[in-house]
PDB file of C-alpha atoms and ligand atoms in Angstrom:
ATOM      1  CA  UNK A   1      73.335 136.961 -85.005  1.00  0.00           C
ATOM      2  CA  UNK A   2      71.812 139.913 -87.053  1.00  0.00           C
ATOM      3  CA  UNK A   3      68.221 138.458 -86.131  1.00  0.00           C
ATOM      4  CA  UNK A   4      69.375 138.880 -82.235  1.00  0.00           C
ATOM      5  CA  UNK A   5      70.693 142.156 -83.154  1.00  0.00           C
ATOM      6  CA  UNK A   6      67.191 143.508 -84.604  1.00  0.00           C
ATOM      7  CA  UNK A   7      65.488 141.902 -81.517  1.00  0.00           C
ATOM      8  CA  UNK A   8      67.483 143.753 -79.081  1.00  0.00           C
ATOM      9  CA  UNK A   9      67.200 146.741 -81.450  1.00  0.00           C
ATOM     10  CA  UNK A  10      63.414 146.806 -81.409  1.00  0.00           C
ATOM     11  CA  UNK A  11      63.049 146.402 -78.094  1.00  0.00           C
ATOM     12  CA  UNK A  12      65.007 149.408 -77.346  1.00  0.00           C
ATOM     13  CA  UNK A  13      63.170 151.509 -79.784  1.00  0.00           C
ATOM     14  CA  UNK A  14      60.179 150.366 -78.495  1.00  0.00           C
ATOM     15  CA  UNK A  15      61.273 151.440 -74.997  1.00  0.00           C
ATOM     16  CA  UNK A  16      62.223 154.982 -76.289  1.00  0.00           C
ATOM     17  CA  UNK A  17      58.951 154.476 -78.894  1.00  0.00           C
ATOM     18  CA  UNK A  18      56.488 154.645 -75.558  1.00  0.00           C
ATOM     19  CA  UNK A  19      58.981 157.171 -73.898  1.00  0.00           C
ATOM     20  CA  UNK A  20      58.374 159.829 -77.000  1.00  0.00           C
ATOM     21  CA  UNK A  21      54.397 158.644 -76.952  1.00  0.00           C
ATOM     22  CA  UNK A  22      54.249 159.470 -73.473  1.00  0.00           C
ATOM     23  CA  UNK A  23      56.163 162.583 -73.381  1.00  0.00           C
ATOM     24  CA  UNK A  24      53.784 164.283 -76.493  1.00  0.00           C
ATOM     25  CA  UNK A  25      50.635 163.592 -74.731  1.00  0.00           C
ATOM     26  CA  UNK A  26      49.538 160.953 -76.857  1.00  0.00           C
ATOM     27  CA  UNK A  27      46.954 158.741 -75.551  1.00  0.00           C
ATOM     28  CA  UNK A  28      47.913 154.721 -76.016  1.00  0.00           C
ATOM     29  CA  UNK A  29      45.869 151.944 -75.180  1.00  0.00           C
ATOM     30  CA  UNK A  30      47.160 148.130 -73.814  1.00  0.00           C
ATOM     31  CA  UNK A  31      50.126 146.704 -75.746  1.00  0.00           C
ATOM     32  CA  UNK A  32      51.644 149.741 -77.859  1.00  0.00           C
ATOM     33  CA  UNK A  33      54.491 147.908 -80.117  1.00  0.00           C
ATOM     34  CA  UNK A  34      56.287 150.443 -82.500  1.00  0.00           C
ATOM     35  CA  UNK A  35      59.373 149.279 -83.759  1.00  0.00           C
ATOM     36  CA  UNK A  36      61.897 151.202 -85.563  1.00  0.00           C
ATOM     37  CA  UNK A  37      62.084 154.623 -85.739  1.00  0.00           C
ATOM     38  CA  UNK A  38      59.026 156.876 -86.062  1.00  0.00           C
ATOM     39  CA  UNK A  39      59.334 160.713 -86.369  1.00  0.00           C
ATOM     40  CA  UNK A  40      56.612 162.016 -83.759  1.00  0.00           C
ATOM     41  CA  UNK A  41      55.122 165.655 -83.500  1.00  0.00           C
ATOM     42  CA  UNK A  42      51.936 167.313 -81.885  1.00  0.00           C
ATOM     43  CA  UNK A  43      51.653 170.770 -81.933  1.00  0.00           C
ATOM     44  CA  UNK A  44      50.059 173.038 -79.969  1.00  0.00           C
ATOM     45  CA  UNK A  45      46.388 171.424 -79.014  1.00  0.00           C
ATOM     46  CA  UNK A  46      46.602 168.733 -81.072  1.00  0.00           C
ATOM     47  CA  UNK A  47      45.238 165.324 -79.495  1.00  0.00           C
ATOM     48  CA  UNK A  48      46.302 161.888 -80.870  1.00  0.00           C
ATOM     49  CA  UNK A  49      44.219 158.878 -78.715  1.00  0.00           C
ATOM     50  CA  UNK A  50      45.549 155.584 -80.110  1.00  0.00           C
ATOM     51  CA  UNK A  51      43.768 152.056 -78.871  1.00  0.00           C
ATOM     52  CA  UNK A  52      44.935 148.991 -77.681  1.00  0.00           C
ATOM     53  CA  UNK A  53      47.268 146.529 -79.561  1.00  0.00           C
ATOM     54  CA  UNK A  54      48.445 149.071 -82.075  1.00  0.00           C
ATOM     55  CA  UNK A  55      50.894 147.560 -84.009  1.00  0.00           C
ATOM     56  CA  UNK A  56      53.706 150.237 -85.913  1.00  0.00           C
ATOM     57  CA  UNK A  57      56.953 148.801 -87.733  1.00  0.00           C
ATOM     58  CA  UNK A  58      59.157 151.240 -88.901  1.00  0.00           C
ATOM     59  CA  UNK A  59      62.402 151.316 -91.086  1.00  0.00           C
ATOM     60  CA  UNK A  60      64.968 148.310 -91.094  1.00  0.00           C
ATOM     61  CA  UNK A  61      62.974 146.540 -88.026  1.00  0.00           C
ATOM     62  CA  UNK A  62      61.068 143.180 -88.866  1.00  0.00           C
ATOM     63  CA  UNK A  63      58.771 143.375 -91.976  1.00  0.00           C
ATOM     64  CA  UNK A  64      60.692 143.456 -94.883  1.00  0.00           C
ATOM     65  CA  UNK A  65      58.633 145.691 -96.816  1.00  0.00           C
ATOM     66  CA  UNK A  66      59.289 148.801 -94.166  1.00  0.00           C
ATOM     67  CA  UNK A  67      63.182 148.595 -95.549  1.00  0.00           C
ATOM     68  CA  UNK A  68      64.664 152.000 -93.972  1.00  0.00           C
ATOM     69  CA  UNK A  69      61.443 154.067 -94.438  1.00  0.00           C
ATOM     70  CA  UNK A  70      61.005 156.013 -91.434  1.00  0.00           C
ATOM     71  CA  UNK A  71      57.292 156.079 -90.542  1.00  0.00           C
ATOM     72  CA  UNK A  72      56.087 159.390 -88.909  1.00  0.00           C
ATOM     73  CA  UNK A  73      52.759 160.904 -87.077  1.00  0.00           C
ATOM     74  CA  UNK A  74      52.179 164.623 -87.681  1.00  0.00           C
ATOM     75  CA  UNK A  75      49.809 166.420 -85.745  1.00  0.00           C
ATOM     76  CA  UNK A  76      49.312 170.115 -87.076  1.00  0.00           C
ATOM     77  CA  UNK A  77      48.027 172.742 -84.501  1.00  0.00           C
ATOM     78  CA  UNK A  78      44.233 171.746 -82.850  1.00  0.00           C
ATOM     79  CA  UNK A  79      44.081 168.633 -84.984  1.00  0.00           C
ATOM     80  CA  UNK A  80      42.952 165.603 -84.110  1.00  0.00           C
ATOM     81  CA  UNK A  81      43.808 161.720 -84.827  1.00  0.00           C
ATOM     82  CA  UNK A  82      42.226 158.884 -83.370  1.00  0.00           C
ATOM     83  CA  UNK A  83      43.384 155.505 -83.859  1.00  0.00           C
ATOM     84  CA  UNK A  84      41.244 152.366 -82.858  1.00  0.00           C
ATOM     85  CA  UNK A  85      41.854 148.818 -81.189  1.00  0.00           C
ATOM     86  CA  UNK A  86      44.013 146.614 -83.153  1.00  0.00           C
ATOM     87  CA  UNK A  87      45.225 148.890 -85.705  1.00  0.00           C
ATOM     88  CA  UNK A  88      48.678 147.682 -87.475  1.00  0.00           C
ATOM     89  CA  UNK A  89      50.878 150.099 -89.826  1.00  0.00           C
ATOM     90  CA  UNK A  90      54.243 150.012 -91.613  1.00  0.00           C
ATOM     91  CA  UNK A  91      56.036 153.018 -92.328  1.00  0.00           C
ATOM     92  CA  UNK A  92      53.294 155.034 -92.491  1.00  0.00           C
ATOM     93  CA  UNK A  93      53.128 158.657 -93.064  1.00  0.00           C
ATOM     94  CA  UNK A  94      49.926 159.964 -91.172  1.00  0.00           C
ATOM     95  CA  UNK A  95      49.880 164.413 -91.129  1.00  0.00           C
ATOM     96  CA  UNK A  96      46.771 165.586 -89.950  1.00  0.00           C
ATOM     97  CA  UNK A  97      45.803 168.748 -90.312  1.00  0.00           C
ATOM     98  CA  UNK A  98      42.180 169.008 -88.936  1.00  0.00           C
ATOM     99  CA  UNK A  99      41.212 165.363 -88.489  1.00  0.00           C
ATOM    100  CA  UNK A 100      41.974 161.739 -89.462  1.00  0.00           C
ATOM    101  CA  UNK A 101      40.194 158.637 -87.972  1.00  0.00           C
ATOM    102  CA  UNK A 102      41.097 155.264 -88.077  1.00  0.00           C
ATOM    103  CA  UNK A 103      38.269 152.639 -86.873  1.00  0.00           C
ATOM    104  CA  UNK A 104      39.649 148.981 -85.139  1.00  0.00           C
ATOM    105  CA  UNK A 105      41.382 145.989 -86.852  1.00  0.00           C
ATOM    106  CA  UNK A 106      42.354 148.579 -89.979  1.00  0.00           C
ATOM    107  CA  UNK A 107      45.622 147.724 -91.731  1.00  0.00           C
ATOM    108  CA  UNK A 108      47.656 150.191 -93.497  1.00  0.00           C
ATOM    109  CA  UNK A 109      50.620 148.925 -95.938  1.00  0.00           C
ATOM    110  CA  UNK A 110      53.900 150.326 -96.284  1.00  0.00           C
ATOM    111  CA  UNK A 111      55.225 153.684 -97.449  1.00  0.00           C
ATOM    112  CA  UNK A 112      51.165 154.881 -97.479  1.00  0.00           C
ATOM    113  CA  UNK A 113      50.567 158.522 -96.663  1.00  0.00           C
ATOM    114  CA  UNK A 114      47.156 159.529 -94.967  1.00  0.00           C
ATOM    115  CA  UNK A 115      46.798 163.758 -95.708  1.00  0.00           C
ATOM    116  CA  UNK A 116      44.195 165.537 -95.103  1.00  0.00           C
ATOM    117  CA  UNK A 117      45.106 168.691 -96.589  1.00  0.00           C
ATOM    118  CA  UNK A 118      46.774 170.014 -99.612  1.00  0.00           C
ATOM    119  CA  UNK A 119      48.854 171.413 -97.692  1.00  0.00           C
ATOM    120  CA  UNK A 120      49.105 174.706 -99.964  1.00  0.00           C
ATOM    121  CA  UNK A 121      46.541 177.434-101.535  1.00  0.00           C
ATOM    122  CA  UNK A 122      45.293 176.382-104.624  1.00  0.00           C
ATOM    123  CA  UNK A 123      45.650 180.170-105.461  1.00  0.00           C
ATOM    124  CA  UNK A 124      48.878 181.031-106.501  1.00  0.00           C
ATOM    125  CA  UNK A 125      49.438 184.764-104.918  1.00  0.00           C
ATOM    126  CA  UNK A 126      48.756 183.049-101.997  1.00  0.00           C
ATOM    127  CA  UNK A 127      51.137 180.313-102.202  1.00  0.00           C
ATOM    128  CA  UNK A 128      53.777 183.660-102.528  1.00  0.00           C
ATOM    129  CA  UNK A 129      53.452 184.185 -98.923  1.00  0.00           C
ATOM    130  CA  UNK A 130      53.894 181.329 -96.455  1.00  0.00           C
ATOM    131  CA  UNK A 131      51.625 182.511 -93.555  1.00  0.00           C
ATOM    132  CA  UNK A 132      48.881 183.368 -96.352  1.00  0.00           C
ATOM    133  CA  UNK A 133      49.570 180.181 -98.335  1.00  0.00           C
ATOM    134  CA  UNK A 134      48.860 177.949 -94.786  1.00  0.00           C
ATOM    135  CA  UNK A 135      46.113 180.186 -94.164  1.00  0.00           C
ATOM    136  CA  UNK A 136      44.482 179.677 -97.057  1.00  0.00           C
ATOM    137  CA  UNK A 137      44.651 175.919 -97.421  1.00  0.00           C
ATOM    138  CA  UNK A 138      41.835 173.281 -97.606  1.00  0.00           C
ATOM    139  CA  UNK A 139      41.529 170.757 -94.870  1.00  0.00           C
ATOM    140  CA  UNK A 140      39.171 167.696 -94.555  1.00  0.00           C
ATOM    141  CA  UNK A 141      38.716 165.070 -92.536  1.00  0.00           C
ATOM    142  CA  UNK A 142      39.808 161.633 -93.667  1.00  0.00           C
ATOM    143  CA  UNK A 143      38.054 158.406 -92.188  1.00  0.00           C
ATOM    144  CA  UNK A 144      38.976 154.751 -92.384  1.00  0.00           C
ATOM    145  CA  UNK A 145      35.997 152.564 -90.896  1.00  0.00           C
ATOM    146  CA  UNK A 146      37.154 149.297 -89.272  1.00  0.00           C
ATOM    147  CA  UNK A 147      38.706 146.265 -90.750  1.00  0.00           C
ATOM    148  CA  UNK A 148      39.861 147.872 -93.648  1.00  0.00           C
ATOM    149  CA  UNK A 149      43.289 147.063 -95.277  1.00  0.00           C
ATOM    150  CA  UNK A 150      44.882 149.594 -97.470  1.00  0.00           C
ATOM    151  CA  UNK A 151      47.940 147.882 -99.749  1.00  0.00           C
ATOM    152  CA  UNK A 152      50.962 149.608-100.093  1.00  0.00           C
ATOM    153  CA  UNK A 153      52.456 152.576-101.016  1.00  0.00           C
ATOM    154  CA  UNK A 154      48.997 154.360-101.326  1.00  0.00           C
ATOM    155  CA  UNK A 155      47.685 157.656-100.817  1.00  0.00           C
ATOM    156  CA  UNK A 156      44.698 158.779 -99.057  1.00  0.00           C
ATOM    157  CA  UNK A 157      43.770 162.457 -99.787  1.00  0.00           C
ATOM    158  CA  UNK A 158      41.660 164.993 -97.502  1.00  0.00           C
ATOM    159  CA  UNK A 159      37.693 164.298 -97.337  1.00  0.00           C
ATOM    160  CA  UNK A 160      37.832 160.933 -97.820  1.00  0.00           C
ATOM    161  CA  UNK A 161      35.555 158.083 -96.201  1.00  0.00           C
ATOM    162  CA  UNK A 162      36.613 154.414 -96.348  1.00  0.00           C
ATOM    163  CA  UNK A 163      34.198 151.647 -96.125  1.00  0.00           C
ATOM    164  CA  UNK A 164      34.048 149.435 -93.365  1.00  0.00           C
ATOM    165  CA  UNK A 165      36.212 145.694 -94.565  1.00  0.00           C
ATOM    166  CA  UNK A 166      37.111 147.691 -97.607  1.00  0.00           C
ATOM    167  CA  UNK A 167      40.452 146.839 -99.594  1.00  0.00           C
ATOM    168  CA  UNK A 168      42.685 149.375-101.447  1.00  0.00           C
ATOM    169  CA  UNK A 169      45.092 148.091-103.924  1.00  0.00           C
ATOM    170  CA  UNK A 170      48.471 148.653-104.213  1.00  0.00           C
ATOM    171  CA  UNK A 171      49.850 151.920-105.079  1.00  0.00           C
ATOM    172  CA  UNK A 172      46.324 154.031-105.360  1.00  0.00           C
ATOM    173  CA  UNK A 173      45.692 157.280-105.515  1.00  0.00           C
ATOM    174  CA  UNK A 174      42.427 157.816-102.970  1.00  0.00           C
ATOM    175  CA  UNK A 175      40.554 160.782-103.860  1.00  0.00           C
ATOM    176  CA  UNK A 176      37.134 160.017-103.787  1.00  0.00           C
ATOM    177  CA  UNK A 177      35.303 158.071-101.051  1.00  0.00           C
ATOM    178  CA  UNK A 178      35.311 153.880-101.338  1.00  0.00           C
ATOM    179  CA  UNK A 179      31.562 152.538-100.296  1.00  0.00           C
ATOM    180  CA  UNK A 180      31.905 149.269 -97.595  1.00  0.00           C
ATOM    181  CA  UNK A 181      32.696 146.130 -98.690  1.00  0.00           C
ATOM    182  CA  UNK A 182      34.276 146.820-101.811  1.00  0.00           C
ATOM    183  CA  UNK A 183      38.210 146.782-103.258  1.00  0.00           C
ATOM    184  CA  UNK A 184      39.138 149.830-104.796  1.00  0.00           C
ATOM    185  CA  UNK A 185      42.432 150.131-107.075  1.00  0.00           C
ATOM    186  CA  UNK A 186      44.883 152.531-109.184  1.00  0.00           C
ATOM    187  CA  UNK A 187      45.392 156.646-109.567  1.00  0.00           C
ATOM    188  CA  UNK A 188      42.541 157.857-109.044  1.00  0.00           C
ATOM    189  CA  UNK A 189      41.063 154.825-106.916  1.00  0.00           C
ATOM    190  CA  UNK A 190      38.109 153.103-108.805  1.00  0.00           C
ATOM    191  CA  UNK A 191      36.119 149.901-107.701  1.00  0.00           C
ATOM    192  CA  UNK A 192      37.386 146.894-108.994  1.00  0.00           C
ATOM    193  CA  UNK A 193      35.026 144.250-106.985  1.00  0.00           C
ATOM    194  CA  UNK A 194      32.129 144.194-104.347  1.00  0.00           C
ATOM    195  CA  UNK A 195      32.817 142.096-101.599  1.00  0.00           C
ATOM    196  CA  UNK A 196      29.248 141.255-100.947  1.00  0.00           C
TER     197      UNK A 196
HETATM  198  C1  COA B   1      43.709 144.992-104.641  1.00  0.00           C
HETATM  199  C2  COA B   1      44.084 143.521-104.578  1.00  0.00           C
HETATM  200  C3  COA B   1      43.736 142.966-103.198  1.00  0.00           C
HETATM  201  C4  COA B   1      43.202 142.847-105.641  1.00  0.00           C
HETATM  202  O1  COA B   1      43.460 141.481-105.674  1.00  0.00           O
HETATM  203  P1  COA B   1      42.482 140.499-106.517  1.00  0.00           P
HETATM  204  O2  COA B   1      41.107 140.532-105.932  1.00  0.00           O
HETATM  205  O3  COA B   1      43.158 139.181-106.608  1.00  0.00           O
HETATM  206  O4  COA B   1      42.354 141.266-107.909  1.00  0.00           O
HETATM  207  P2  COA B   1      42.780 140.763-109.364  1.00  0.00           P
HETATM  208  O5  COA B   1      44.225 140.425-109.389  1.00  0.00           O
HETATM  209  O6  COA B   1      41.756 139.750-109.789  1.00  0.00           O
HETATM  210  O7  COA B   1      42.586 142.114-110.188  1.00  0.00           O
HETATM  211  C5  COA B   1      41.322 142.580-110.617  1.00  0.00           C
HETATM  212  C6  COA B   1      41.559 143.780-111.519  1.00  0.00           C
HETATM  213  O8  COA B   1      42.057 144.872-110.719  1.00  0.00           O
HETATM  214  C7  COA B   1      43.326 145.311-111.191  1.00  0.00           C
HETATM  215  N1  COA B   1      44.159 145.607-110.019  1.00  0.00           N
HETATM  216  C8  COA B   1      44.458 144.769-108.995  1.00  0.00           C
HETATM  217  N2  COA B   1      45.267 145.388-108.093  1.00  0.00           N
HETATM  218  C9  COA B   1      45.468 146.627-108.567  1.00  0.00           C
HETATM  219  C10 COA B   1      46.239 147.723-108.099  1.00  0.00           C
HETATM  220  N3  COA B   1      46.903 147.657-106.951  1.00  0.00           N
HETATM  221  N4  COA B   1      46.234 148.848-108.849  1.00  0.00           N
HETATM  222  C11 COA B   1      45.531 148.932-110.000  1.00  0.00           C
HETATM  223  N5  COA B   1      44.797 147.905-110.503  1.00  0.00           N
HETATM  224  C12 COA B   1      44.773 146.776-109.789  1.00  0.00           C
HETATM  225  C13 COA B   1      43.881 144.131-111.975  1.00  0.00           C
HETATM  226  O9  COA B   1      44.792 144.572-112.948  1.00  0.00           O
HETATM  227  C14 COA B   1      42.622 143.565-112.586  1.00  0.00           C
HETATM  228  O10 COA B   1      42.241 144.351-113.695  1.00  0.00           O
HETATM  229  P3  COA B   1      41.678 143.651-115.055  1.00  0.00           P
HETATM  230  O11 COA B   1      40.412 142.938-114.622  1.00  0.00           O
HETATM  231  O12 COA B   1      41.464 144.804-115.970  1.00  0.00           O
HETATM  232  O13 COA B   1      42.741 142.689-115.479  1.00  0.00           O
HETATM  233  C15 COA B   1      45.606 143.277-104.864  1.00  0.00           C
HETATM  234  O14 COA B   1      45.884 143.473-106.229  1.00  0.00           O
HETATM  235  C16 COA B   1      46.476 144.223-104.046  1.00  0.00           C
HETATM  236  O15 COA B   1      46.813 145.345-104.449  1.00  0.00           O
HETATM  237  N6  COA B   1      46.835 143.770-102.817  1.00  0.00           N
HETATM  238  C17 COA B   1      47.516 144.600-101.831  1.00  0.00           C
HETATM  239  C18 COA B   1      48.916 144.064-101.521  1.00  0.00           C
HETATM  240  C19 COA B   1      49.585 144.913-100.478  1.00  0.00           C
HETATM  241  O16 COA B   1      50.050 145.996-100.769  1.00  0.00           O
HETATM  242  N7  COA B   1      49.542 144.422 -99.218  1.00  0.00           N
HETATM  243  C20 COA B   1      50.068 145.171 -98.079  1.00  0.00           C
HETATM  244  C21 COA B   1      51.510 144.919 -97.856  1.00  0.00           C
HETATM  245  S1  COA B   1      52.096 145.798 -96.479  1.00  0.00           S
END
């Protein structure tokens, strides 16, 4: 009974998932499925292009690891996110501020956050002012090559590259760039194994 419940559930959210896609401009491919509820936003200029199959599961919908995390997409003025073919993600709190790429068959584990920004000044007088403090703050672009999976509950900071069929562990920290082929684990991310 609660199985049939979620099913009829998800399919309404994913009715009213491609309703709020369509009506921010986002650009989906074949066979959008996003389950659950995911808090959407584009601001003024911003352009989010997403590819075909992309997979999104969100709060108490079917993977168990989602629980009642909300996912959400967060698209800051004149930013940009692109999101390849085949792309699946649970929960997943993606805020771009300039620009965040995703290549094709990339997974991204539950709870993760993908930021590229700091969000604030480094400088403290600025961070006394709010329009200053946003002004002021450092923004780089973020890029996962394809087939990579990133475990869960990880975060991937501004400026940083991932390898193409790269693995990050569980609960990392991402700060510097992970080369191809490799698995990268813990706060800050260091390689633990080469794929090759
Ligand atoms: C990264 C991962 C794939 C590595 O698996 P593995 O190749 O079997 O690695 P091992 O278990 O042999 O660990 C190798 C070393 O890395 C360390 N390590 C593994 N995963 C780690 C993690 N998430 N954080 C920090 N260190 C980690 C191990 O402690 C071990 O260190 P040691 O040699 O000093 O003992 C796995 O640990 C992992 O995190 N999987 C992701 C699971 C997940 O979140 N899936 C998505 C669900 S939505």
């Amino acid at each position: 009974m609660i199985n049939f419940c979620r099913k009829i559930f998800n399919k309404l959210y994913l009715f009213f998932n491609k309703m709020k896609f369509s009506l921010f401009g986002v650009k989906y491919g074949k066979n959008l499925v996003v389950h659950g509820h995911i808090d959407l936003k584009l601001n003024h200029k911003a352009v989010a292009k997403i590819g075909n199959n992309f997979y999104s599961s969100n709060g108490m919908s079917i993977n168990p690891i989602c629980r009642n995390i909300t996912g959400s997409i967060t698209l800051a003025p004149n930013s940009k996110l692109t999101i390849g073919d085949n792309v699946g993600i649970s929960s997943t709190c993606i805020w771009v501020h300039q620009s965040i790429f995703i290549g094709n068959y990339v997974n991204i584990g539950a709870d993760s956050i993908l930021i590229d920004s700091d969000c604030h000044s480094l400088n403290y007088i600025y961070r006394q002012n709010i329009k200053v403090d946003i002004a002021n703050k450092i923004n780089k672009e973020i890029i996962i090559e394809d087939n990579v999976l990133i475990g869960a509950r990880c975060i991937i900071l501004k400026g940083v590259t991932i390898g193409a069929r790269s693995i990050i562990g569980a609960g990392s920290v991402v700060t510097n760039s992970i080369p191809p082929d490799s698995i990268a684990a813990g706060n800050p991310a260091r390689l633990i194994k080469s794929l090759k």
